[in-house]
Structures are given as C-alpha cells and as structure tokens.
Amino acid sequence: MKMSSLTTTASRRVKTRKTRTKKEMGQVSKADSNLAKKRKRREKVKERKAKKRKLAEAAEPIPGSIAAQMPHALANYLVSMQVKSFPNLSALELDDLRIPESAIAQTTIWTDPRSLDQLVDFIMKSLPSLRLRLSQRSKSNGAPTLLYIAGAALRVADVTRVLKNKTLQGDKGGDVAKLFAKHFKLAQHVTYLKRTKIGAAVGTPGRLGKLLNETDALNVSALSHIILDITYKDAKNRKFFFGRDDDSCRQNQRYFLIFHFVRLKSLFV
C-alpha cells in the first residue's frame, strides 16, 4: 500500500510538471506570437512613414515665384503640401487626394507680377479659354465656370471687385459671387446662388466647403477653372500653404478637400 501510494504521488508530480510545461510553452508561444504581430505592425508603420517621406522629398524647393513654375514642379509642390496638411493619412489615401500634373495649366507665358491689379491681364493672356467662358451667358443658376479660392474675407471682396471687370464679363457674363462666412449666413448664400446665374465664385475654403458639401446651391457642372490665390501675402506676411500651426493645417486641408470634391478639370495657381 505504501509503495502504491508513493508511485501514485510521483505520477501526479510528473503529470503536474508536464501540465506546467505545456502551459509555460503555450504562454511562451503566445508571447512570441504577440511579439511577431507587434514587429509586423512596426514594420508597416515604418513603410508608411517611408512612403510619406518619399512623397515629401519628391518636391524639391522651387526658387522664385511658386505660381510661375512648370506644371510638373507645381504638382510636386502640391504633393508636399498635402503630406504636411494630412499627417495621419496613409500614402494610398494621400494618392487619392493627389492633384495630377495634367490638371495644372501651363502659365509660364506670363512674366509680369502675379498681383491683383494684373489679374485681368493675366487671364486675358494666359487663360484665353477662361476669358471666353466668363464673357458667355451662364446656363444654370449657381454654376460658375471659375472658382477662385482666397484665404480671407477681405481678400475675397477685393478679388470680386476685380473680376467684375467688363473686359472679362462683356455684356453677357454672369454675376461674380462673393462667398465668405463673415457677415453672411449660409442660408443667404444658398438663396442667392439658387436664383442667380454666376460666371465666377470667389470664396474662402470654409464657406465654399460648406456650400459644396452641405447644400446643392453651388453647382460644379459648368466648372472649368480653379484659381488659388497663392501669391498673395496677408498683413502678417503669410501665404497659402506656408502656415505650420493647427489653424493653417486645417485651412490647407479644406483647400485639398475642395479639389477632391469637385473632381477638378483644371487647376491654375
């Protein structure tokens, strides 16, 4: 009886050790699996960051006026700005927002300053097709052929006055819409656009974004040109895409989301 008891006890000890060994092996195996998964996640993160770096590095610094460059240089510049504006997007998502070189106009024929007092002449010489469309009667209400994006309400008002020039509009050209949030409710702009034939719409990214995404008042069916007010500096000497704070980043995001929404036919900067 004593021998049997000793044998049983020893057997139990062996089983216990085996059970512990199996559990320990299972725990080790599970830990190894978790480490492998973590390594894969880290590798994927590194790959995504590397792709973003390549996109940012693809745009070399452009000397002189950014707007006066060839389309391929401008396309690279815009890609670098997208990477900075959307730091949390993957390379694939950024590529979906990419503005192709084929959508950017060749305007290097214009060698004079790209200032507001030269805007009419710039359009006449560099963008003759836009000048022709601005002088034609609009077919639908709230459907501009030109979308001019400016950074602030005061600048929008100044650009609107210039675009109302008779040299551009002729006798048949539509109205020029002035679209910004300061002093105007969204509903007021919706009412105005739905009852007015417009040839051009000048606005801030915030108001344009709301009109395009939250209403059907701003119609893009006739849209042929987009102009970015990229050469203008505000009172604080700031330009498009140059801000690095959170507000500037959000503003830049609005610019690119507007382009993405309208599936632009041409982009002029």
Backbone as JSON, one array per atom type, in Angstrom:
{
  "sequence": "MKMSSLTTTASRRVKTRKTRTKKEMGQVSKADSNLAKKRKRREKVKERKAKKRKLAEAAEPIPGSIAAQMPHALANYLVSMQVKSFPNLSALELDDLRIPESAIAQTTIWTDPRSLDQLVDFIMKSLPSLRLRLSQRSKSNGAPTLLYIAGAALRVADVTRVLKNKTLQGDKGGDVAKLFAKHFKLAQHVTYLKRTKIGAAVGTPGRLGKLLNETDALNVSALSHIILDITYKDAKNRKFFFGRDDDSCRQNQRYFLIFHFVRLKSLFV",
  "N": [[0.84, -1.21, 0.0], [1.96, 1.21, 0.73], [3.97, 1.48, -1.19], [2.43, 1.68, -3.49], [1.09, 4.05, -2.97], [3.23, 5.83, -2.97], [4.04, 5.61, -5.62], [1.8, 6.58, -6.95], [1.75, 9.21, -6.05], [4.17, 10.18, -7.11], [3.62, 9.87, -9.79], [1.58, 11.73, -10.1], [3.03, 14.03, -9.6], [4.72, 14.08, -11.82], [2.82, 14.39, -13.88], [1.8, 16.86, -13.16], [4.07, 18.42, -13.53], [4.36, 18.11, -16.31], [1.97, 19.29, -17.15], [2.37, 21.9, -16.29], [4.59, 22.51, -17.84], [3.5, 22.41, -20.43], [1.66, 24.51, -20.24], [3.41, 26.61, -19.77], [4.86, 26.51, -22.15], [2.81, 27.12, -23.9], [2.25, 29.71, -23.1], [4.67, 30.93, -23.7], [4.68, 30.52, -26.44], [2.44, 32.06, -27.17], [3.29, 34.56, -26.34], [5.46, 34.91, -28.07], [4.06, 35.01, -30.45], [2.58, 37.36, -30.11], [4.68, 39.2, -29.99], [5.67, 38.93, -32.57], [3.51, 39.9, -34.04], [3.51, 42.55, -33.17], [5.97, 43.35, -34.18], [5.45, 43.19, -36.93], [3.46, 45.15, -37.15], [4.96, 47.41, -36.45], [6.78, 47.42, -38.57], [5.06, 47.9, -40.73], [4.16, 50.46, -40.09], [6.6, 51.83, -40.3], [7.05, 51.49, -43.05], [4.9, 52.94, -44.12], [5.56, 55.5, -43.21], [7.95, 55.85, -44.55], [7.1, 55.92, -47.2], [5.62, 58.28, -47.14], [7.67, 60.08, -46.62], [9.12, 59.89, -48.98], [7.27, 60.94, -50.77], [7.13, 63.57, -49.84], [9.77, 64.37, -50.22], [9.9, 64.31, -52.93], [9.15, 66.7, -53.96], [11.12, 69.2, -54.76], [12.65, 72.2, -53.43], [11.24, 75.15, -54.76], [12.54, 77.73, -56.57], [12.1, 81.32, -56.56], [8.96, 82.69, -57.72], [6.38, 80.57, -56.81], [4.04, 80.11, -58.23], [4.75, 80.6, -60.85], [5.93, 78.4, -61.99], [6.6, 75.37, -63.92], [4.05, 72.91, -64.8], [4.71, 70.26, -63.78], [6.46, 70.79, -61.67], [4.83, 72.29, -60.0], [2.89, 70.37, -59.41], [4.39, 68.54, -57.88], [5.04, 70.22, -55.75], [2.5, 70.68, -54.63], [1.91, 68.11, -53.8], [3.77, 67.8, -51.73], [2.75, 69.66, -49.94], [0.31, 68.48, -49.37], [1.12, 66.21, -47.95], [2.14, 67.4, -45.62], [-0.16, 68.64, -44.7], [-1.97, 66.6, -44.18], [-1.07, 64.71, -41.98], [-1.79, 62.27, -40.83], [-2.77, 60.56, -42.73], [-2.55, 57.68, -44.86], [-0.14, 56.64, -47.41], [-1.55, 55.7, -49.6], [-4.08, 56.86, -49.23], [-3.37, 59.54, -49.43], [-2.57, 59.6, -52.07], [-4.99, 59.35, -53.32], [-6.03, 61.86, -53.01], [-4.4, 63.33, -54.55], [-3.42, 65.91, -56.82], [-3.34, 65.81, -60.19], [-0.66, 66.31, -62.57], [-1.61, 66.82, -65.11], [-3.86, 68.33, -64.67], [-3.07, 70.84, -64.15], [-2.51, 74.09, -65.27], [-0.46, 75.44, -67.9], [1.17, 78.26, -67.4], [3.41, 79.79, -67.77], [3.9, 81.61, -69.71], [3.21, 84.07, -68.82], [4.98, 86.69, -67.55], [5.0, 88.91, -65.95], [4.38, 90.52, -62.71], [2.34, 88.58, -60.46], [-0.04, 89.87, -59.36], [-2.95, 91.37, -57.82], [-3.83, 93.63, -59.27], [-3.04, 92.95, -61.75], [-4.51, 90.84, -62.52], [-6.7, 90.69, -64.38], [-5.43, 91.11, -66.88], [-3.69, 88.95, -66.77], [-5.44, 86.75, -66.97], [-6.53, 87.28, -69.49], [-4.28, 86.96, -71.18], [-2.94, 84.54, -70.43], [-4.91, 82.64, -69.94], [-6.94, 82.27, -72.11], [-9.2, 80.72, -72.79], [-10.67, 80.7, -70.44], [-11.31, 83.41, -70.2], [-13.03, 83.65, -72.38], [-15.16, 81.97, -71.61], [-16.03, 83.31, -69.3], [-17.19, 85.53, -70.41], [-19.47, 84.61, -71.55], [-22.99, 83.8, -71.45], [-24.34, 82.43, -68.53], [-25.71, 79.16, -68.13], [-27.04, 77.81, -66.1], [-28.37, 78.4, -62.79], [-26.26, 79.41, -60.1], [-23.95, 78.12, -61.04], [-20.83, 78.36, -61.6], [-18.12, 79.06, -63.94], [-15.63, 79.57, -63.09], [-13.81, 79.05, -60.13], [-12.57, 80.8, -57.54], [-10.27, 80.68, -55.04], [-9.65, 82.15, -52.02], [-7.84, 83.27, -49.08], [-9.0, 84.84, -47.02], [-11.79, 86.89, -45.86], [-11.71, 89.67, -46.52], [-9.9, 89.7, -48.63], [-11.32, 88.17, -50.47], [-13.42, 89.95, -51.07], [-11.98, 91.99, -52.37], [-10.95, 90.63, -54.64], [-13.33, 89.91, -55.89], [-14.33, 92.4, -56.76], [-12.44, 93.0, -58.75], [-12.82, 90.93, -60.63], [-15.26, 91.6, -61.67], [-14.85, 93.14, -63.8], [-15.53, 94.64, -66.91], [-14.14, 93.98, -69.16], [-13.6, 91.32, -68.89], [-16.14, 90.2, -68.42], [-17.82, 91.16, -70.44], [-20.9, 91.8, -72.2], [-22.65, 89.79, -71.62], [-21.8, 88.16, -69.59], [-22.02, 86.32, -66.47], [-22.94, 86.99, -62.99], [-20.6, 87.78, -60.3], [-19.97, 85.82, -57.64], [-19.7, 86.43, -54.16], [-18.34, 84.84, -51.58], [-18.16, 84.22, -48.32], [-17.97, 83.6, -44.75], [-18.11, 85.68, -42.88], [-20.32, 88.14, -41.89], [-22.29, 87.02, -43.51], [-24.85, 84.64, -43.59], [-25.06, 81.09, -44.08], [-27.45, 80.28, -45.26], [-28.26, 82.58, -46.61], [-26.44, 82.74, -48.73], [-27.1, 80.39, -50.04], [-29.72, 80.92, -50.93], [-29.18, 83.11, -52.64], [-27.46, 81.94, -54.6], [-29.12, 80.03, -55.74], [-30.92, 81.51, -57.19], [-29.51, 83.02, -58.97], [-27.58, 83.57, -61.89], [-24.27, 82.86, -62.3], [-20.91, 83.7, -63.24], [-18.46, 83.48, -62.08], [-17.16, 82.39, -58.92], [-16.05, 83.59, -55.92], [-14.4, 82.77, -53.0], [-13.86, 81.83, -49.5], [-12.12, 78.94, -48.21], [-13.55, 77.68, -46.12], [-16.32, 78.54, -46.35], [-16.88, 77.84, -49.02], [-16.47, 75.1, -48.87], [-18.58, 74.32, -47.16], [-20.82, 75.02, -48.71], [-20.48, 73.31, -50.89], [-20.5, 70.75, -49.75], [-22.64, 70.6, -47.95], [-24.89, 71.64, -49.1], [-26.87, 72.0, -52.14], [-26.53, 74.21, -53.62], [-24.3, 75.44, -54.81], [-23.26, 74.77, -57.85], [-21.29, 72.54, -59.71], [-21.26, 71.82, -62.33], [-20.63, 73.37, -64.58], [-18.06, 74.08, -64.12], [-14.8, 74.96, -64.99], [-12.33, 76.02, -64.38], [-10.06, 76.55, -61.67], [-8.73, 78.87, -59.47], [-6.06, 79.45, -57.35], [-5.27, 81.67, -54.78], [-2.43, 82.08, -54.51], [-0.14, 83.69, -54.53], [-0.57, 85.84, -52.94], [0.11, 87.74, -50.01], [-0.8, 88.1, -46.63], [-1.54, 90.55, -44.0], [0.17, 89.67, -42.03], [2.23, 88.67, -43.41], [1.82, 86.13, -44.45], [1.35, 83.28, -46.58], [-0.44, 81.13, -48.91], [-0.5, 77.75, -47.81], [1.8, 77.94, -46.25], [1.66, 78.14, -43.51], [2.26, 76.6, -40.32], [0.93, 76.02, -38.05], [-1.91, 74.66, -36.16], [-4.32, 75.8, -37.09], [-3.65, 76.72, -39.67], [-3.05, 74.29, -40.83], [-5.57, 73.02, -40.83], [-6.9, 74.77, -42.53], [-5.46, 74.37, -44.93], [-6.18, 71.72, -45.38], [-8.85, 72.02, -46.05], [-8.62, 73.3, -48.55], [-7.58, 71.24, -50.2], [-9.54, 69.28, -49.95], [-11.68, 70.51, -51.19], [-10.79, 70.53, -53.87], [-10.74, 67.78, -54.29], [-13.43, 67.15, -54.03], [-14.82, 68.45, -56.16], [-13.73, 67.21, -58.34], [-11.81, 68.37, -60.1], [-11.37, 69.96, -63.3], [-9.43, 71.67, -64.3], [-6.61, 73.22, -62.77], [-5.41, 76.25, -61.66], [-2.67, 77.99, -60.56]],
  "CA": [[0.0, 0.0, 0.0], [2.83, 2.37, 0.79], [4.62, 1.61, -2.49], [1.4, 2.17, -4.43], [0.85, 5.46, -2.65], [4.39, 6.6, -3.43], [4.0, 5.62, -7.08], [0.7, 7.48, -7.36], [2.2, 10.58, -5.77], [5.21, 10.51, -8.09], [2.93, 10.01, -11.09], [0.88, 13.02, -10.08], [4.04, 15.09, -9.73], [5.15, 14.1, -13.23], [1.71, 14.98, -14.66], [1.75, 18.28, -12.82], [5.19, 19.08, -14.22], [4.04, 18.14, -17.74], [0.92, 20.29, -17.35], [3.01, 23.21, -16.15], [5.46, 22.71, -19.01], [2.62, 22.72, -21.56], [1.14, 25.87, -20.04], [4.51, 27.55, -19.98], [5.14, 26.53, -23.58], [1.71, 27.86, -24.53], [2.44, 31.12, -22.79], [5.82, 31.39, -24.49], [4.25, 30.57, -27.84], [1.54, 33.2, -27.29], [4.13, 35.77, -26.22], [6.2, 35.03, -29.33], [3.09, 35.43, -31.47], [2.29, 38.78, -29.88], [5.87, 39.96, -30.39], [5.72, 38.9, -34.04], [2.48, 40.82, -34.52], [3.98, 43.91, -32.89], [7.04, 43.65, -35.14], [4.82, 43.44, -38.23], [2.81, 46.47, -37.1], [6.02, 48.44, -36.5], [7.33, 47.43, -39.93], [4.08, 48.56, -41.59], [4.22, 51.89, -39.77], [7.84, 52.34, -40.91], [6.85, 51.52, -44.5], [4.02, 54.07, -44.42], [6.32, 56.74, -42.99], [8.95, 55.95, -45.62], [6.39, 56.35, -48.41], [5.3, 59.7, -46.96], [8.91, 60.85, -46.78], [9.45, 59.92, -50.41], [6.35, 61.89, -51.4], [7.53, 64.92, -49.45], [11.07, 64.67, -50.82], [9.75, 64.4, -54.38], [9.02, 68.12, -54.3], [12.3, 69.98, -54.42], [12.34, 73.61, -53.24], [11.05, 75.86, -56.02], [13.01, 79.1, -56.43], [11.26, 82.38, -57.13], [7.52, 82.57, -57.54], [5.88, 79.21, -56.94], [3.0, 80.08, -59.24], [5.3, 80.76, -62.2], [6.66, 77.2, -62.36], [6.0, 74.42, -64.85], [3.05, 72.05, -64.13], [5.25, 69.13, -63.01], [7.02, 71.33, -60.42], [3.69, 72.65, -59.16], [2.26, 69.13, -58.94], [5.24, 68.05, -56.79], [4.89, 71.14, -54.63], [1.2, 70.42, -54.01], [2.02, 66.82, -53.1], [4.49, 68.03, -50.47], [1.83, 70.36, -49.06], [-0.69, 67.51, -48.92], [1.75, 65.37, -46.91], [2.21, 68.2, -44.4], [-1.51, 69.0, -44.26], [-2.67, 65.4, -43.72], [-0.01, 63.85, -41.43], [-2.3, 60.98, -40.37], [-3.24, 59.75, -43.85], [-1.58, 56.75, -45.45], [0.32, 57.02, -48.75], [-2.64, 55.38, -50.52], [-5.11, 57.88, -49.06], [-2.83, 60.78, -49.99], [-2.58, 59.46, -53.53], [-6.38, 59.56, -53.74], [-6.25, 63.31, -53.0], [-3.37, 63.95, -55.39], [-3.84, 66.72, -57.97], [-2.42, 65.38, -61.25], [0.02, 67.33, -63.38], [-2.45, 67.13, -66.28], [-4.9, 69.26, -64.28], [-2.46, 72.14, -63.85], [-2.3, 74.85, -66.51], [0.85, 75.99, -68.24], [1.0, 79.72, -67.44], [4.73, 80.44, -67.72], [3.92, 82.68, -70.7], [3.04, 85.32, -68.08], [6.23, 87.01, -66.86], [4.8, 90.07, -65.08], [3.97, 90.15, -61.35], [1.02, 87.96, -60.33], [-0.72, 90.66, -58.34], [-4.38, 91.55, -58.09], [-4.06, 94.63, -60.3], [-2.67, 92.34, -63.03], [-5.32, 89.62, -62.69], [-7.48, 90.72, -65.63], [-4.49, 90.91, -67.98], [-3.19, 87.58, -66.65], [-6.46, 85.86, -67.53], [-6.63, 87.56, -70.93], [-3.12, 86.47, -71.92], [-2.55, 83.17, -70.09], [-6.07, 81.73, -69.89], [-7.95, 82.81, -73.05], [-10.44, 79.95, -72.75], [-11.42, 81.17, -69.28], [-11.86, 84.73, -70.54], [-14.17, 83.41, -73.28], [-16.28, 81.41, -70.83], [-16.55, 84.34, -68.39], [-17.98, 86.5, -71.18], [-20.67, 83.95, -72.06], [-24.13, 83.75, -70.53], [-24.44, 81.19, -67.75], [-26.93, 78.39, -68.45], [-27.74, 77.37, -64.87], [-28.15, 79.22, -61.6], [-25.28, 78.92, -59.14], [-22.99, 77.22, -61.71], [-19.73, 79.17, -62.13], [-17.06, 78.42, -64.71], [-14.4, 79.82, -62.34], [-13.82, 79.05, -58.66], [-11.37, 81.49, -57.07], [-10.19, 80.41, -53.61], [-8.8, 83.1, -51.3], [-7.69, 82.88, -47.68], [-9.7, 85.67, -46.03], [-12.97, 87.59, -46.36], [-11.32, 90.94, -47.13], [-9.28, 89.38, -49.92], [-12.43, 87.74, -51.34], [-14.11, 91.17, -51.52], [-11.1, 92.68, -53.33], [-10.9, 89.84, -55.88], [-14.65, 90.01, -56.52], [-14.4, 93.68, -57.48], [-11.6, 92.93, -59.96], [-13.42, 90.0, -61.59], [-16.46, 92.21, -62.26], [-14.35, 93.97, -64.9], [-16.29, 94.45, -68.15], [-13.26, 93.36, -70.16], [-13.77, 89.88, -68.72], [-17.54, 89.79, -68.45], [-18.55, 91.57, -71.63], [-22.3, 92.18, -71.96], [-23.47, 88.62, -71.29], [-21.24, 87.39, -68.49], [-22.81, 86.21, -65.25], [-22.51, 87.72, -61.8], [-19.46, 87.24, -59.55], [-20.44, 85.54, -56.28], [-18.77, 86.73, -53.06], [-18.75, 83.81, -50.64], [-17.41, 84.03, -47.07], [-18.87, 83.47, -43.6], [-18.22, 86.93, -42.15], [-21.47, 88.99, -42.25], [-23.27, 86.31, -44.33], [-25.24, 83.3, -43.15], [-25.03, 80.1, -45.16], [-28.76, 80.29, -45.92], [-28.29, 83.72, -47.53], [-25.7, 82.36, -49.93], [-27.88, 79.35, -50.73], [-30.8, 81.63, -51.63], [-28.58, 83.91, -53.71], [-26.95, 81.08, -55.66], [-30.22, 79.31, -56.41], [-31.71, 82.39, -58.04], [-28.6, 83.88, -59.73], [-26.63, 82.99, -62.85], [-22.95, 83.41, -61.98], [-19.81, 83.25, -64.07], [-17.34, 83.19, -61.19], [-17.44, 82.37, -57.49], [-14.85, 83.86, -55.14], [-14.76, 82.46, -51.63], [-12.9, 81.24, -48.57], [-12.27, 77.48, -48.19], [-14.6, 77.27, -45.19], [-17.66, 78.74, -46.9], [-17.0, 77.03, -50.24], [-16.61, 73.71, -48.44], [-19.94, 74.1, -46.65], [-21.76, 75.09, -49.84], [-20.3, 72.13, -51.74], [-20.75, 69.5, -49.03], [-23.86, 70.59, -47.15], [-26.03, 72.14, -49.88], [-26.76, 71.78, -53.59], [-26.67, 75.54, -54.21], [-23.13, 75.73, -55.65], [-23.26, 73.72, -58.86], [-19.97, 72.46, -60.37], [-21.44, 71.24, -63.67], [-20.0, 74.22, -65.59], [-16.74, 74.48, -63.64], [-13.67, 74.63, -65.88], [-11.08, 76.56, -63.85], [-9.92, 76.91, -60.25], [-7.56, 79.7, -59.22], [-5.64, 79.6, -55.95], [-4.67, 82.98, -54.54], [-1.21, 81.6, -53.85], [0.94, 84.68, -54.47], [-0.94, 86.93, -52.03], [0.55, 87.71, -48.61], [-1.68, 88.89, -45.78], [-0.88, 91.56, -43.16], [1.21, 89.0, -41.24], [3.2, 88.15, -44.38], [1.57, 84.71, -44.64], [0.87, 82.89, -47.91], [-1.07, 79.82, -48.98], [0.24, 76.54, -47.52], [3.05, 78.14, -45.53], [1.46, 78.08, -42.06], [2.57, 75.3, -39.72], [0.13, 75.81, -36.85], [-3.09, 73.83, -36.37], [-5.31, 76.52, -37.9], [-3.16, 76.69, -41.05], [-3.18, 72.91, -41.29], [-6.99, 72.79, -41.13], [-7.2, 75.57, -43.72], [-4.89, 73.65, -46.06], [-6.99, 70.53, -45.61], [-10.06, 72.45, -46.76], [-8.28, 73.53, -49.95], [-7.44, 69.98, -50.93], [-10.82, 68.58, -49.97], [-12.48, 71.16, -52.23], [-10.33, 69.99, -55.14], [-11.16, 66.39, -54.36], [-14.89, 67.08, -54.17], [-15.3, 68.89, -57.47], [-13.07, 66.45, -59.41], [-11.46, 69.5, -60.95], [-10.92, 69.79, -64.68], [-8.17, 72.38, -64.42], [-6.2, 73.97, -61.58], [-4.49, 77.3, -62.02], [-2.11, 78.63, -59.38]],
  "C": [[0.86, 1.25, 0.0], [3.5, 2.62, -0.54], [3.66, 2.17, -3.51], [1.14, 3.64, -4.22], [1.98, 6.34, -3.15], [4.4, 6.73, -4.94], [2.97, 6.59, -7.6], [1.12, 8.93, -7.17], [3.22, 11.05, -6.8], [4.6, 10.75, -9.47], [2.23, 11.35, -11.2], [1.85, 14.18, -10.26], [4.51, 15.25, -11.17], [4.1, 14.76, -14.1], [1.63, 16.48, -14.43], [2.84, 19.05, -13.54], [4.92, 19.2, -15.71], [3.0, 19.21, -18.04], [1.49, 21.69, -17.29], [3.86, 23.54, -17.37], [4.63, 23.1, -20.23], [2.08, 24.14, -21.47], [2.21, 26.91, -20.31], [4.86, 27.67, -21.45], [4.07, 27.31, -24.34], [1.85, 29.35, -24.32], [3.58, 31.72, -23.59], [5.43, 31.55, -25.94], [3.35, 31.78, -28.1], [2.32, 34.51, -27.23], [4.92, 36.01, -27.5], [5.3, 35.53, -30.45], [2.77, 36.91, -31.35], [3.46, 39.67, -30.3], [5.99, 40.04, -31.91], [4.71, 39.88, -34.64], [2.91, 42.28, -34.33], [5.07, 44.32, -33.88], [6.46, 43.97, -36.52], [4.15, 44.8, -38.27], [3.84, 47.59, -37.19], [6.61, 48.56, -37.9], [6.38, 48.15, -40.9], [4.07, 50.07, -41.37], [5.45, 52.53, -40.4], [7.69, 52.48, -42.42], [5.99, 52.72, -44.9], [4.77, 55.39, -44.27], [7.35, 56.95, -44.1], [8.31, 56.43, -46.91], [6.05, 57.83, -48.34], [6.53, 60.57, -47.16], [9.3, 60.98, -48.24], [8.57, 60.92, -51.15], [6.77, 63.32, -51.1], [8.83, 65.33, -50.12], [10.99, 64.82, -52.33], [9.65, 65.85, -54.84], [10.24, 68.88, -53.83], [11.92, 71.43, -54.23], [12.28, 74.35, -54.57], [11.51, 77.3, -55.84], [12.05, 80.1, -57.05], [9.79, 82.17, -56.83], [7.07, 81.14, -57.77], [4.91, 79.11, -58.1], [3.53, 80.1, -60.67], [6.04, 79.53, -62.69], [5.89, 76.34, -63.35], [5.03, 73.49, -64.09], [3.63, 70.92, -63.3], [5.83, 69.6, -61.68], [5.9, 71.72, -59.47], [3.0, 71.42, -58.59], [3.06, 68.55, -57.77], [5.11, 68.91, -55.54], [3.58, 70.87, -53.88], [1.2, 69.1, -53.27], [2.7, 67.02, -51.75], [3.6, 68.75, -49.46], [0.73, 69.44, -48.53], [-0.13, 66.64, -47.79], [1.8, 66.12, -45.58], [0.82, 68.49, -43.82], [-2.29, 67.82, -43.7], [-1.66, 64.4, -43.14], [-0.48, 62.46, -41.03], [-2.81, 60.08, -41.5], [-2.13, 58.84, -44.36], [-1.18, 57.25, -46.84], [-0.78, 56.78, -49.78], [-3.74, 56.44, -50.45], [-4.64, 59.23, -49.62], [-2.86, 60.75, -51.51], [-3.98, 59.7, -54.09], [-6.71, 61.05, -53.83], [-5.33, 64.05, -53.96], [-3.98, 64.72, -56.57], [-2.87, 66.42, -59.11], [-1.82, 66.55, -62.03], [-0.84, 67.77, -64.56], [-3.56, 68.12, -65.97], [-4.38, 70.66, -64.01], [-2.09, 72.85, -65.15], [-0.87, 75.32, -66.65], [0.68, 77.5, -68.4], [2.33, 80.46, -67.4], [4.87, 81.54, -68.78], [3.81, 84.05, -70.03], [4.29, 85.59, -67.26], [6.12, 88.22, -65.94], [4.4, 89.61, -63.68], [2.56, 89.57, -61.32], [0.28, 88.62, -59.16], [-2.16, 90.89, -58.77], [-4.64, 92.57, -59.2], [-3.67, 94.13, -61.7], [-3.56, 91.15, -63.38], [-6.07, 89.59, -64.01], [-6.57, 90.44, -66.83], [-3.92, 89.49, -67.97], [-4.17, 86.59, -67.28], [-6.55, 86.04, -69.05], [-5.5, 86.89, -71.71], [-2.86, 84.98, -71.68], [-3.7, 82.17, -70.17], [-7.18, 82.23, -70.82], [-9.27, 82.04, -73.03], [-11.31, 80.35, -71.56], [-12.05, 82.52, -69.56], [-13.09, 84.56, -71.42], [-15.37, 82.91, -72.5], [-16.87, 82.44, -69.86], [-17.43, 85.36, -69.12], [-19.27, 85.91, -71.72], [-21.76, 83.89, -70.99], [-24.16, 82.4, -69.81], [-25.77, 80.49, -68.06], [-27.74, 78.03, -67.21], [-27.43, 78.31, -63.72], [-27.11, 78.56, -60.69], [-24.22, 78.0, -59.73], [-21.87, 78.04, -62.34], [-18.79, 78.37, -63.03], [-15.72, 78.56, -63.98], [-14.67, 79.78, -60.84], [-12.49, 79.65, -58.21], [-11.32, 81.35, -55.55], [-9.17, 81.34, -52.95], [-8.85, 82.79, -49.8], [-8.5, 83.65, -46.66], [-10.83, 86.47, -46.69], [-12.62, 88.9, -47.08], [-10.72, 90.71, -48.51], [-10.35, 88.93, -50.92], [-13.15, 88.96, -51.91], [-13.29, 91.91, -52.58], [-11.07, 91.95, -54.68], [-12.22, 89.94, -56.63], [-14.79, 91.28, -57.32], [-13.61, 93.64, -58.78], [-12.25, 92.06, -61.03], [-14.71, 90.53, -62.22], [-16.09, 93.15, -63.41], [-15.08, 93.63, -66.2], [-15.45, 93.81, -69.25], [-13.39, 91.84, -70.09], [-15.21, 89.45, -68.96], [-18.25, 90.09, -69.76], [-19.96, 91.99, -71.27], [-23.14, 91.02, -71.46], [-22.99, 87.85, -70.07], [-22.09, 87.41, -67.23], [-22.23, 87.01, -64.1], [-21.28, 87.06, -61.17], [-19.9, 87.08, -58.1], [-19.34, 85.78, -55.26], [-19.16, 85.85, -51.88], [-17.78, 83.67, -49.45], [-18.38, 84.12, -45.91], [-19.1, 84.79, -42.87], [-19.34, 87.8, -42.72], [-22.55, 88.26, -43.07], [-23.57, 84.93, -43.75], [-25.24, 82.36, -44.35], [-26.33, 80.12, -45.95], [-28.88, 81.44, -46.92], [-27.57, 83.4, -48.84], [-26.45, 81.3, -50.73], [-29.0, 80.0, -51.54], [-30.28, 82.4, -52.83], [-28.15, 83.03, -54.89], [-28.07, 80.39, -56.44], [-31.04, 80.19, -57.34], [-30.83, 83.24, -58.99], [-27.7, 83.08, -60.67], [-25.27, 83.66, -62.63], [-21.89, 82.85, -62.93], [-18.61, 82.84, -63.24], [-17.81, 83.21, -59.74], [-16.12, 82.55, -56.75], [-15.19, 83.59, -53.68], [-13.6, 81.92, -50.8], [-13.13, 79.72, -48.56], [-13.4, 77.01, -47.28], [-15.99, 77.39, -45.76], [-17.88, 77.92, -48.16], [-17.21, 75.57, -49.88], [-18.01, 73.41, -47.94], [-20.96, 74.1, -47.78], [-21.69, 73.84, -50.71], [-20.74, 70.84, -51.05], [-22.1, 69.44, -48.32], [-25.09, 71.1, -47.9], [-25.84, 71.74, -51.35], [-26.81, 73.11, -54.33], [-25.52, 75.89, -55.15], [-22.92, 74.55, -56.59], [-21.92, 73.7, -59.6], [-20.06, 71.91, -61.8], [-20.75, 72.06, -64.76], [-18.57, 74.6, -65.23], [-15.63, 74.03, -64.58], [-12.33, 75.06, -65.3], [-11.17, 76.8, -62.34], [-8.64, 77.74, -60.13], [-7.3, 79.76, -57.72], [-4.94, 80.94, -55.81], [-3.31, 82.81, -53.85], [-0.11, 82.64, -53.71], [0.64, 85.82, -53.49], [-0.4, 86.69, -50.62], [-0.38, 88.59, -47.79], [-0.86, 89.87, -44.93], [0.25, 90.98, -42.32], [2.25, 88.32, -42.12], [3.06, 86.64, -44.6], [1.01, 84.46, -46.04], [0.19, 81.53, -47.82], [-0.06, 78.73, -48.64], [1.5, 76.72, -46.68], [2.89, 78.07, -44.02], [1.71, 76.68, -41.53], [1.77, 75.04, -38.44], [-1.12, 75.01, -37.2], [-4.13, 74.49, -37.26], [-4.91, 76.5, -39.38], [-3.32, 75.3, -41.64], [-4.62, 72.59, -41.67], [-7.41, 73.55, -42.38], [-6.68, 74.87, -44.98], [-5.7, 72.41, -46.41], [-8.25, 70.88, -46.38], [-9.78, 72.69, -48.24], [-8.28, 72.22, -50.74], [-8.75, 69.2, -51.0], [-11.79, 69.2, -50.98], [-12.09, 70.62, -53.6], [-10.85, 68.57, -55.34], [-12.66, 66.29, -54.63], [-15.34, 67.39, -55.59], [-14.71, 68.09, -58.62], [-12.61, 67.41, -60.5], [-10.98, 69.11, -62.34], [-9.59, 70.49, -64.89], [-7.89, 73.14, -63.13], [-5.16, 74.99, -61.99], [-3.99, 77.96, -60.75], [-1.09, 79.68, -59.77]]
}
